[in-house]
XYZ file of N, CA, C and O in Angstrom:
736
model
N 8.137 9.609 -50.261
C 9.610 9.643 -50.359
C 10.019 8.188 -50.859
O 11.022 8.300 -51.510
N 9.398 7.076 -50.244
C 10.108 5.747 -50.503
C 9.834 5.654 -52.025
O 10.678 5.100 -52.686
N 8.528 5.901 -52.420
C 8.312 5.821 -54.043
C 9.398 6.760 -54.927
O 9.834 6.108 -55.981
N 9.897 7.780 -54.414
C 10.699 8.536 -55.126
C 12.146 8.004 -55.003
O 12.878 8.200 -56.203
N 12.509 7.266 -54.172
C 13.832 6.632 -54.110
C 13.780 5.376 -54.841
O 15.008 4.859 -54.981
N 12.717 5.004 -55.292
C 12.845 3.640 -56.093
C 12.406 4.071 -57.629
O 11.994 5.238 -57.961
N 12.605 3.067 -58.452
C 12.225 3.293 -59.746
C 10.671 3.198 -60.103
O 10.316 3.182 -61.348
N 9.914 2.956 -58.964
C 8.494 2.796 -59.136
C 7.598 4.090 -59.293
O 8.121 4.979 -58.750
N 6.481 3.956 -59.747
C 5.650 5.088 -59.904
C 4.952 5.040 -58.390
O 4.722 4.217 -57.913
N 4.628 6.515 -58.047
C 4.186 6.770 -56.538
C 2.775 6.024 -56.333
O 2.521 5.465 -55.246
N 1.946 5.813 -57.312
C 0.838 5.084 -57.177
C 0.746 3.639 -57.308
O 0.051 2.808 -56.957
N 1.924 3.156 -57.710
C 2.164 1.706 -57.824
C 2.670 1.034 -56.577
O 3.817 0.755 -56.461
N 1.785 0.847 -55.474
C 2.239 0.239 -54.123
C 2.623 -1.012 -54.263
O 3.548 -1.606 -53.408
N 2.158 -1.931 -55.228
C 2.462 -3.235 -55.327
C 4.063 -3.230 -55.729
O 4.736 -4.131 -55.369
N 4.255 -2.500 -56.694
C 5.696 -2.483 -57.015
C 6.589 -1.939 -55.934
O 7.776 -2.770 -55.700
N 6.256 -1.098 -55.185
C 7.253 -0.714 -54.142
C 7.212 -1.901 -52.927
O 8.235 -2.262 -52.594
N 6.166 -2.567 -52.592
C 5.996 -3.509 -51.477
C 7.007 -4.821 -52.134
O 7.596 -5.349 -51.195
N 6.767 -5.099 -53.458
C 7.612 -6.160 -53.867
C 9.098 -5.942 -53.966
O 9.954 -6.779 -53.621
N 9.376 -4.699 -54.191
C 10.872 -4.261 -54.124
C 11.427 -4.250 -52.695
O 12.511 -4.775 -52.725
N 10.589 -3.822 -51.782
C 11.130 -3.772 -50.597
C 11.197 -5.173 -49.909
O 12.328 -5.530 -49.350
N 10.423 -6.014 -50.275
C 10.347 -7.377 -49.809
C 11.555 -8.149 -50.526
O 12.334 -8.910 -49.805
N 11.790 -7.964 -51.809
C 12.888 -8.547 -52.447
C 14.168 -8.109 -51.936
O 15.145 -8.962 -51.602
N 14.439 -6.857 -51.682
C 15.504 -6.369 -50.949
C 15.918 -6.904 -49.535
O 16.767 -7.144 -49.198
N 14.726 -6.920 -48.871
C 14.898 -7.466 -47.310
C 15.255 -8.829 -47.590
O 16.260 -9.192 -46.768
N 14.744 -9.651 -48.466
C 15.131 -11.075 -48.526
C 16.634 -11.185 -48.816
O 17.493 -12.118 -48.459
N 17.096 -10.487 -49.928
C 18.559 -10.460 -50.467
C 19.437 -9.922 -49.225
O 20.397 -10.588 -49.100
N 19.123 -8.827 -48.568
C 19.877 -8.349 -47.528
C 20.158 -9.720 -46.422
O 21.002 -9.822 -45.888
N 18.855 -10.092 -46.106
C 18.836 -11.275 -45.153
C 19.773 -12.573 -45.567
O 20.582 -12.961 -44.608
N 19.917 -12.774 -46.841
C 20.828 -13.944 -47.420
C 22.112 -13.528 -47.155
O 22.998 -14.256 -46.800
N 22.476 -12.257 -47.512
C 23.820 -11.743 -47.332
C 24.351 -11.854 -46.005
O 25.597 -11.857 -45.701
N 23.500 -11.547 -45.012
C 23.821 -11.602 -43.583
C 24.058 -13.058 -43.221
O 24.923 -13.342 -42.375
N 23.161 -14.006 -43.422
C 22.958 -15.439 -42.964
C 24.174 -16.242 -43.739
O 24.708 -17.032 -42.865
N 24.313 -16.044 -44.905
C 25.196 -16.915 -45.534
C 26.522 -17.194 -44.987
O 27.022 -18.264 -44.855
N 27.281 -16.070 -44.604
C 28.710 -16.296 -44.084
C 28.422 -16.852 -42.595
O 29.287 -17.759 -42.199
N 27.492 -16.446 -41.933
C 27.295 -17.087 -40.550
C 26.755 -18.487 -40.650
O 27.531 -19.264 -39.848
N 26.210 -18.926 -41.700
C 25.941 -20.247 -41.951
C 27.020 -21.247 -42.032
O 27.298 -22.371 -41.775
N 28.078 -20.477 -42.915
C 29.229 -21.320 -43.406
C 30.251 -21.389 -42.271
O 31.007 -22.307 -42.284
N 30.275 -20.402 -41.452
C 31.374 -20.339 -40.286
C 30.856 -21.219 -39.171
O 31.743 -21.613 -38.277
N 29.599 -21.293 -38.828
C 28.971 -21.867 -37.594
C 29.321 -23.357 -37.649
O 28.910 -24.021 -38.621
N 29.670 -23.866 -36.477
C 29.910 -25.354 -36.241
C 29.063 -25.736 -35.125
O 29.086 -25.138 -33.998
N 28.148 -26.654 -35.265
C 27.151 -27.021 -34.206
C 27.703 -27.681 -33.073
O 28.667 -28.503 -33.231
N 27.620 -27.212 -31.845
C 28.117 -27.972 -30.694
C 27.717 -29.449 -30.684
O 26.663 -29.682 -31.200
N 28.349 -30.259 -29.955
C 28.049 -31.669 -29.831
C 27.015 -31.629 -28.741
O 26.972 -30.799 -27.866
N 25.929 -32.614 -28.929
C 24.820 -32.933 -27.954
C 24.003 -31.501 -27.796
O 24.080 -31.100 -26.750
N 23.420 -31.211 -28.910
C 22.655 -29.936 -28.858
C 21.236 -30.313 -28.693
O 20.718 -31.223 -28.972
N 20.606 -29.239 -28.305
C 19.074 -29.298 -28.084
C 18.343 -28.514 -29.292
O 18.912 -27.542 -29.546
N 17.400 -28.978 -29.749
C 16.573 -28.435 -30.820
C 15.157 -27.815 -30.068
O 14.523 -28.714 -29.398
N 15.166 -26.541 -30.173
C 14.084 -25.795 -29.579
C 13.166 -25.393 -30.776
O 13.676 -24.754 -31.837
N 11.948 -25.726 -30.681
C 10.852 -25.168 -31.607
C 9.542 -24.506 -30.990
O 9.050 -25.104 -29.996
N 9.194 -23.544 -31.560
C 8.091 -22.962 -30.877
C 7.247 -22.128 -32.149
O 8.005 -21.517 -32.973
N 6.027 -22.115 -32.266
C 5.325 -21.579 -33.267
C 4.231 -20.570 -32.770
O 3.734 -20.796 -31.574
N 4.099 -19.490 -33.520
C 3.012 -18.567 -33.103
C 2.201 -18.258 -34.329
O 2.782 -18.131 -35.541
N 0.884 -18.078 -34.086
C -0.016 -17.761 -35.328
C 0.044 -16.076 -35.321
O -0.258 -15.402 -34.371
N 0.428 -15.536 -36.446
C 0.577 -14.179 -36.494
C -0.253 -13.750 -38.002
O -0.155 -14.576 -38.882
N -0.761 -12.492 -38.014
C -1.109 -12.001 -39.193
C 0.119 -11.874 -40.338
O 1.228 -11.553 -39.815
N -0.460 -11.779 -41.498
C 0.589 -11.658 -42.610
C 1.032 -10.155 -42.428
O 0.270 -9.270 -42.319
N 2.350 -10.018 -42.989
C 2.862 -8.639 -43.069
C 2.056 -7.896 -44.263
O 1.740 -6.608 -44.121
N 1.637 -8.491 -45.258
C 1.015 -7.918 -46.307
C -0.575 -7.577 -46.084
O -0.987 -6.754 -46.639
N -1.142 -8.634 -45.445
C -2.564 -8.490 -45.226
C -3.030 -8.926 -43.910
O -2.875 -10.118 -43.484
N -3.661 -8.180 -43.098
C -3.929 -8.458 -41.691
C -4.929 -9.529 -41.624
O -5.076 -10.238 -40.520
N -5.702 -9.717 -42.633
C -6.895 -10.809 -42.664
C -6.183 -12.379 -42.876
O -7.142 -13.179 -42.849
N -5.127 -12.294 -43.379
C -4.496 -13.700 -43.752
C -3.427 -13.919 -42.571
O -2.586 -13.352 -42.221
N -3.710 -15.125 -42.008
C -2.805 -15.440 -40.874
C -1.698 -16.624 -41.279
O -2.136 -17.329 -42.269
N -0.561 -16.566 -40.723
C 0.435 -17.560 -41.073
C 1.148 -18.105 -39.566
O 0.894 -17.350 -38.567
N 1.507 -19.300 -39.646
C 2.085 -19.857 -38.344
C 3.774 -19.552 -38.597
O 4.213 -19.744 -39.690
N 4.270 -18.937 -37.718
C 5.786 -18.745 -37.781
C 6.468 -19.505 -36.758
O 6.001 -19.640 -35.593
N 7.313 -20.272 -37.316
C 8.083 -21.338 -36.365
C 9.636 -20.812 -36.099
O 10.230 -20.823 -37.082
N 9.771 -20.675 -34.793
C 11.115 -20.266 -34.465
C 11.809 -21.428 -34.100
O 11.462 -22.317 -33.419
N 13.044 -21.728 -35.017
C 13.765 -22.819 -34.794
C 15.157 -22.474 -34.170
O 15.890 -21.705 -34.741
N 15.543 -23.076 -33.097
C 16.940 -22.738 -32.606
C 17.504 -24.034 -31.985
O 16.841 -25.017 -31.652
N 18.779 -24.178 -32.215
C 19.726 -25.106 -31.595
C 20.709 -24.652 -30.698
O 20.941 -23.422 -30.998
N 21.128 -25.464 -29.779
C 22.189 -25.028 -29.092
C 22.304 -25.995 -27.751
O 21.690 -26.923 -27.481
N 23.301 -25.430 -26.818
C 23.618 -26.268 -25.487
C 23.520 -25.024 -24.522
O 23.209 -23.849 -24.796
N 24.073 -25.278 -23.220
C 23.990 -24.302 -22.109
C 25.017 -23.307 -22.440
O 24.922 -22.274 -21.674
N 25.862 -23.383 -23.347
C 27.022 -22.320 -23.663
C 26.552 -21.444 -24.929
O 26.916 -20.231 -25.000
N 25.765 -21.860 -25.817
C 25.506 -21.251 -27.005
C 24.191 -21.653 -27.543
O 23.620 -22.832 -27.520
N 23.413 -20.588 -28.024
C 22.030 -20.751 -28.519
C 21.963 -20.038 -29.956
O 22.370 -19.050 -29.951
N 21.609 -20.934 -30.947
C 21.573 -20.179 -32.377
C 20.212 -20.339 -32.953
O 19.573 -21.345 -32.997
N 19.770 -19.041 -33.195
C 18.364 -18.987 -34.043
C 18.578 -19.448 -35.515
O 19.347 -18.579 -36.082
N 18.295 -20.414 -35.949
C 18.434 -20.809 -37.308
C 17.607 -20.086 -38.336
O 18.067 -19.656 -39.373
N 16.307 -19.891 -37.948
C 15.359 -19.165 -38.840
C 13.954 -19.166 -38.202
O 13.793 -19.840 -37.260
N 13.260 -18.256 -38.767
C 11.711 -18.250 -38.358
C 10.831 -18.481 -39.546
O 10.184 -17.588 -40.058
N 10.843 -19.557 -40.202
C 10.012 -19.888 -41.484
C 8.406 -19.769 -41.124
O 8.082 -20.044 -39.976
N 7.680 -19.422 -42.105
C 6.327 -19.550 -41.865
C 5.654 -20.503 -42.737
O 6.116 -20.737 -43.912
N 4.362 -20.758 -42.343
C 3.613 -21.659 -43.395
C 2.123 -21.272 -42.986
O 1.730 -20.784 -42.063
N 1.382 -21.732 -44.082
C -0.107 -21.300 -44.096
C -0.757 -22.449 -43.595
O -0.566 -23.615 -43.727
N -1.390 -22.154 -42.272
C -2.358 -23.244 -41.533
C -3.567 -23.741 -42.373
O -3.869 -22.978 -43.255
N -3.997 -24.694 -41.821
C -5.273 -25.206 -42.533
C -5.166 -25.768 -43.886
O -6.067 -25.933 -44.676
N -3.995 -26.366 -44.243
C -3.772 -27.155 -45.435
C -4.239 -28.688 -45.071
O -4.577 -29.003 -44.047
N -3.990 -29.438 -46.209
C -4.512 -30.766 -46.057
C -3.249 -31.586 -45.314
O -3.562 -32.875 -45.075
N -2.157 -30.988 -45.203
C -1.081 -31.760 -44.628
C -1.154 -31.521 -43.006
O -1.663 -30.459 -42.524
N -0.847 -32.497 -42.231
C -0.786 -32.407 -40.702
C 0.245 -31.425 -40.286
O 1.388 -31.373 -40.908
N -0.049 -30.524 -39.454
C 0.957 -29.706 -38.941
C 2.143 -30.046 -38.485
O 3.327 -29.622 -38.565
N 2.114 -31.265 -37.743
C 3.347 -31.945 -37.342
C 4.253 -32.252 -38.430
O 5.486 -32.079 -38.296
N 3.657 -32.592 -39.558
C 4.600 -33.004 -40.776
C 5.276 -31.680 -41.334
O 6.460 -31.546 -41.727
N 4.514 -30.640 -41.305
C 4.721 -29.366 -41.921
C 6.097 -29.047 -40.929
O 7.051 -28.423 -41.436
N 5.853 -28.845 -39.687
C 6.807 -28.430 -38.696
C 8.157 -29.298 -38.788
O 9.328 -28.718 -38.966
N 7.987 -30.587 -39.118
C 9.211 -31.410 -39.116
C 9.890 -31.262 -40.480
O 11.159 -31.227 -40.572
N 9.191 -30.905 -41.525
C 9.786 -30.500 -42.859
C 10.531 -29.293 -42.684
O 11.782 -29.346 -43.165
N 10.104 -28.258 -42.192
C 10.677 -27.033 -42.076
C 11.832 -27.169 -41.118
O 12.917 -26.692 -41.456
N 11.772 -27.841 -40.020
C 12.887 -28.008 -39.070
C 13.914 -28.929 -39.790
O 15.199 -28.502 -39.666
N 13.573 -30.020 -40.405
C 14.505 -30.864 -41.000
C 15.524 -30.117 -42.049
O 16.506 -30.183 -42.144
N 14.729 -29.185 -43.016
C 15.445 -28.486 -43.955
C 16.529 -27.483 -43.184
O 17.623 -27.411 -43.731
N 16.127 -26.847 -42.266
C 16.950 -25.921 -41.517
C 18.107 -26.772 -40.926
O 19.269 -26.329 -40.853
N 17.979 -27.825 -40.259
C 19.058 -28.667 -39.638
C 20.066 -28.949 -40.762
O 21.095 -28.943 -40.665
N 19.519 -29.473 -41.817
C 20.296 -29.823 -42.974
C 21.197 -28.648 -43.531
O 22.358 -28.764 -43.600
N 20.576 -27.470 -43.685
C 21.342 -26.319 -44.439
C 22.152 -25.872 -43.325
O 23.182 -25.146 -43.733
N 22.065 -26.092 -42.118
C 22.850 -25.508 -40.966
C 23.832 -26.634 -40.496
O 24.743 -26.506 -39.761
N 23.923 -27.717 -41.102
C 24.769 -28.883 -40.936
C 24.745 -29.095 -39.463
O 25.726 -29.379 -38.778
N 23.572 -29.140 -38.757
C 23.409 -29.450 -37.386
C 22.644 -30.680 -37.047
O 22.445 -31.032 -35.888
N 22.268 -31.484 -37.999
C 21.182 -32.575 -37.789
C 22.104 -33.676 -36.948
O 21.355 -34.232 -36.186
N 23.219 -33.867 -37.162
C 23.915 -34.981 -36.437
C 24.317 -34.618 -34.946
O 24.497 -35.422 -34.273
N 24.220 -33.422 -34.614
C 24.478 -32.920 -33.240
C 23.213 -32.936 -32.273
O 23.343 -32.724 -30.981
N 22.046 -33.154 -32.910
C 20.850 -32.961 -32.010
C 20.592 -34.329 -31.149
O 20.667 -35.369 -31.740
N 20.454 -34.083 -29.885
C 20.171 -35.158 -28.956
C 19.017 -34.992 -28.238
O 18.476 -36.030 -27.479
N 18.437 -33.812 -28.300
C 17.322 -33.328 -27.393
C 16.270 -32.420 -28.054
O 16.717 -31.682 -28.818
N 14.984 -32.701 -27.848
C 14.100 -31.629 -28.440
C 13.430 -31.022 -27.143
O 12.887 -31.734 -26.378
N 13.161 -29.725 -27.485
C 12.413 -28.969 -26.300
C 11.180 -28.318 -27.190
O 11.421 -27.828 -28.183
N 9.922 -28.370 -26.608
C 8.943 -28.024 -27.470
C 7.661 -27.826 -26.451
O 7.806 -28.089 -25.238
N 6.664 -27.106 -26.961
C 5.362 -27.015 -26.121
C 4.539 -28.274 -26.260
O 4.785 -29.174 -27.320
N 3.625 -28.337 -25.700
C 2.825 -29.477 -25.510
C 1.695 -29.679 -26.405
O 0.646 -30.346 -26.020
N 1.637 -29.134 -27.528
C 0.578 -29.059 -28.411
C 0.550 -30.448 -29.139
O 1.552 -31.070 -29.181
N -0.547 -30.844 -29.596
C -0.844 -32.063 -30.306
C 0.045 -32.102 -31.493
O 0.536 -33.293 -31.887
N 0.329 -30.936 -32.128
C 1.188 -31.068 -33.310
C 2.593 -31.407 -33.162
O 3.250 -31.937 -33.981
N 3.060 -31.275 -31.980
C 4.278 -31.792 -31.474
C 4.278 -32.958 -30.665
O 5.324 -33.771 -31.044
N 3.231 -33.415 -29.988
C 3.401 -34.502 -29.081
C 2.666 -35.757 -29.464
O 2.543 -36.730 -28.731
N 1.768 -35.700 -30.512
C 0.815 -36.789 -30.936
C 1.791 -38.039 -31.218
O 2.938 -37.831 -31.502
N 1.114 -39.150 -31.119
C 1.874 -40.406 -31.367
C 2.045 -41.025 -32.809
O 2.902 -42.001 -32.952
N 1.441 -40.296 -33.678
C 1.489 -40.674 -35.172
C 2.316 -39.717 -36.057
O 3.453 -40.150 -36.567
N 1.651 -38.626 -36.281
C 2.272 -37.806 -37.410
C 2.838 -36.386 -36.514
O 2.924 -35.396 -37.245
N 2.963 -36.287 -35.351
C 3.515 -35.138 -34.546
C 4.916 -34.839 -34.928
O 5.698 -35.653 -35.302
N 5.379 -33.523 -34.656
C 6.702 -33.132 -35.077
C 7.776 -33.826 -34.458
O 8.719 -34.300 -35.119
N 7.554 -34.176 -33.150
C 8.773 -34.840 -32.404
C 8.882 -36.423 -32.956
O 10.083 -36.605 -33.197
N 7.836 -36.968 -33.188
C 7.920 -38.381 -33.796
C 8.548 -38.256 -35.233
O 9.433 -39.044 -35.504
N 8.163 -37.412 -36.012
C 8.605 -37.223 -37.512
C 10.040 -36.908 -37.369
O 10.873 -37.295 -38.288
N 10.466 -35.975 -36.639
C 11.860 -35.512 -36.760
C 12.716 -36.648 -36.257
O 13.846 -36.884 -36.831
N 12.218 -37.394 -35.190
C 13.207 -38.652 -34.795
C 13.264 -39.591 -35.833
O 14.366 -40.033 -36.152
N 12.221 -39.697 -36.506
C 12.241 -40.880 -37.903
C 13.192 -40.342 -38.704
O 13.889 -40.934 -39.308
N 13.156 -39.027 -39.048
C 14.011 -38.406 -40.147
C 15.503 -38.507 -39.699
O 16.453 -38.612 -40.729
N 15.809 -38.244 -38.334
C 17.189 -38.341 -37.853
C 17.571 -39.787 -37.641
O 18.694 -39.986 -37.507
N 16.644 -40.624 -37.794
C 17.103 -42.052 -37.647
C 17.642 -42.369 -36.201
O 18.661 -43.156 -36.131
N 17.168 -41.644 -35.157
C 17.605 -42.049 -33.799
C 16.517 -41.616 -32.886
O 15.762 -40.729 -33.101
N 16.636 -42.054 -31.608
C 15.806 -41.746 -30.583
C 16.332 -40.370 -29.872
O 17.728 -40.338 -29.756
N 15.468 -39.499 -29.627
C 16.002 -38.202 -28.947
C 15.263 -38.083 -27.719
O 14.322 -38.617 -27.498
N 15.861 -37.373 -26.654
C 15.230 -37.007 -25.458
C 14.379 -36.000 -25.612
O 14.588 -35.072 -26.442
N 13.179 -36.237 -25.220
C 12.158 -35.228 -25.378
C 11.964 -34.396 -24.028
O 11.736 -34.843 -23.000
N 12.065 -33.059 -23.967
C 11.910 -32.187 -22.968
C 10.684 -31.068 -23.155
O 11.063 -30.108 -23.943
N 9.592 -31.385 -22.539
C 8.562 -30.563 -22.948
C 8.800 -29.384 -21.996
O 9.276 -29.357 -20.973
N 8.001 -28.143 -22.665
C 8.415 -26.970 -21.907
C 7.761 -26.798 -20.438
O 6.614 -27.340 -20.366
N 8.462 -26.415 -19.500
C 7.895 -26.592 -18.057
C 6.652 -25.778 -17.775
O 5.721 -26.287 -17.222
N 6.709 -24.631 -18.597
C 5.373 -23.656 -18.587
C 4.206 -24.501 -19.005
O 3.020 -24.648 -18.378
N 4.421 -25.188 -20.075
C 3.182 -25.967 -20.648
C 2.808 -27.420 -19.937
O 1.681 -27.694 -19.878
N 3.911 -27.992 -19.348
C 3.610 -28.973 -18.514
C 2.653 -28.499 -17.328
O 1.765 -29.231 -16.880
N 3.290 -27.536 -16.724
C 2.514 -27.043 -15.475
C 1.062 -26.628 -15.885
O 0.231 -26.823 -15.224
N 0.940 -25.975 -17.083
C -0.440 -25.734 -17.609
C -1.371 -26.941 -17.570
O -2.530 -27.026 -17.185
N -0.821 -28.116 -18.152
C -1.668 -29.235 -18.199
C -1.940 -29.928 -16.840
O -3.120 -30.108 -16.586
N -0.966 -29.830 -15.857
C -1.231 -30.253 -14.573
C -2.186 -29.514 -13.887
O -3.212 -30.014 -13.270
N -2.106 -28.079 -13.884
C -3.089 -27.160 -13.278
C -4.392 -27.342 -13.853
O -5.455 -27.280 -13.112
N -4.450 -27.467 -15.065
C -5.892 -27.663 -15.745
C -6.517 -28.772 -15.092
O -7.834 -28.915 -14.899
N -5.787 -29.928 -14.944
C -6.357 -31.078 -14.249
C -6.697 -30.729 -12.897
O -7.988 -31.252 -12.439
N -5.925 -30.217 -12.200
C -6.289 -29.828 -10.686
C -7.595 -29.130 -10.697
O -8.442 -29.290 -9.909
N -7.414 -27.989 -11.450
C -8.749 -27.032 -11.386
C -10.042 -27.834 -11.858
O -11.103 -27.611 -11.294
N -9.942 -28.689 -12.788
C -11.136 -29.546 -13.194
C -11.574 -30.564 -12.066
O -12.818 -30.323 -11.826
N -10.573 -31.064 -11.438
C -11.021 -32.002 -10.377
C -11.464 -31.265 -9.096
O -12.461 -31.695 -8.447
N -11.111 -30.082 -8.793
C -11.494 -29.398 -7.681
C -12.717 -28.441 -8.036
O -13.255 -27.825 -7.209
N -13.135 -28.513 -9.306
C -14.183 -27.713 -9.767
C -14.162 -26.176 -9.461
O -15.039 -25.484 -9.140
N -12.890 -25.927 -9.822
C -12.471 -24.436 -9.704
C -12.756 -23.615 -10.994
O -12.615 -24.192 -12.103
N -13.242 -22.486 -10.992
C -13.783 -21.699 -12.106
C -12.418 -21.754 -12.986
O -11.393 -21.163 -12.571
N -12.492 -22.033 -14.134
C -11.399 -21.963 -15.109
C -11.518 -20.754 -16.068
O -12.279 -20.720 -17.032
N -10.873 -19.660 -15.801
C -10.776 -18.584 -16.587
C -9.403 -17.981 -16.376
O -8.795 -18.187 -15.353
N -8.955 -17.052 -17.294
C -7.647 -16.473 -17.254
C -7.874 -14.931 -16.945
O -6.817 -14.164 -16.870
N -9.061 -14.689 -16.667
C -9.402 -13.277 -16.094
C -8.883 -12.954 -14.635
O -8.970 -13.894 -13.897
N -8.549 -11.715 -14.466
C -8.072 -11.497 -12.989
C -9.389 -11.334 -12.024
O -9.262 -11.287 -10.953
N -10.590 -11.407 -12.549
C -11.823 -11.350 -11.872
C -12.356 -12.777 -11.442
O -13.362 -12.948 -10.716
N -11.355 -13.828 -11.626
C -11.719 -15.207 -11.028
C -11.950 -15.302 -9.495
O -10.980 -14.450 -8.926
N -12.777 -15.919 -8.951
C -13.036 -16.045 -7.512
C -11.706 -16.332 -6.721
O -11.330 -15.661 -5.890
N -10.955 -17.417 -7.345
C -9.799 -17.778 -6.566
C -8.684 -16.689 -6.573
O -8.197 -16.438 -5.534
N -8.513 -16.030 -7.670
C -7.549 -15.007 -7.781
C -7.985 -13.732 -6.922
O -7.157 -13.099 -6.271
N -9.237 -13.487 -6.825
C -9.643 -12.351 -5.805
C -9.465 -12.796 -4.437
O -8.925 -12.171 -3.622
N -9.699 -13.983 -4.087
C -9.175 -14.575 -2.757
C -7.825 -14.372 -2.420
O -7.460 -13.758 -1.410
N -6.930 -14.799 -3.645
C -5.575 -14.624 -3.375
C -5.148 -13.184 -3.076
O -4.417 -12.764 -2.277
N -5.711 -12.262 -3.816
C -5.545 -10.962 -3.720
C -5.796 -10.397 -2.408
O -5.105 -9.531 -1.822
N -7.008 -10.740 -2.029
C -7.594 -10.168 -0.577
C -6.623 -10.736 0.431
O -6.437 -10.067 1.461
N -6.219 -12.040 0.418
C -5.528 -12.537 1.679
C -3.867 -12.517 1.310
O -3.215 -13.130 2.142
């Protein structure tokens, strides 16, 4: 049915998928452009960034990192975009994240309002040389407040506690400690 509604031949799935992708991107641009032009970034905003490794929409065997970039304050939160990039390149992931984020901040005219960074505690974000947080600060030419995600900070603390107490480290519900909690 989809093939009949386009000008493509039914056996030409490459033509169909490229047409669908092109149309999806164009509709997305039509939706985002007016929003981008009308939106004014609040003063003293927080930049939120989080990435997930996901399979490509075209090929399940190819993975991409998808980076959700949001800015906002306690009254408003705006999702700027969810760009993707190919992991495993010769560039450091912190630099890639900083480039994608910087481009979005520039296109949404919100770079001047960023005062805080909220992020997970991965090395690509928090390393001291080429991590995303360091690189974003350098590109904005000012010091920013860093707010690591409470969940991830808790993970780091608990992993040290579990290691020091020599407690079985597993995420399975059959861990001895969890079984004891369930029983008592």
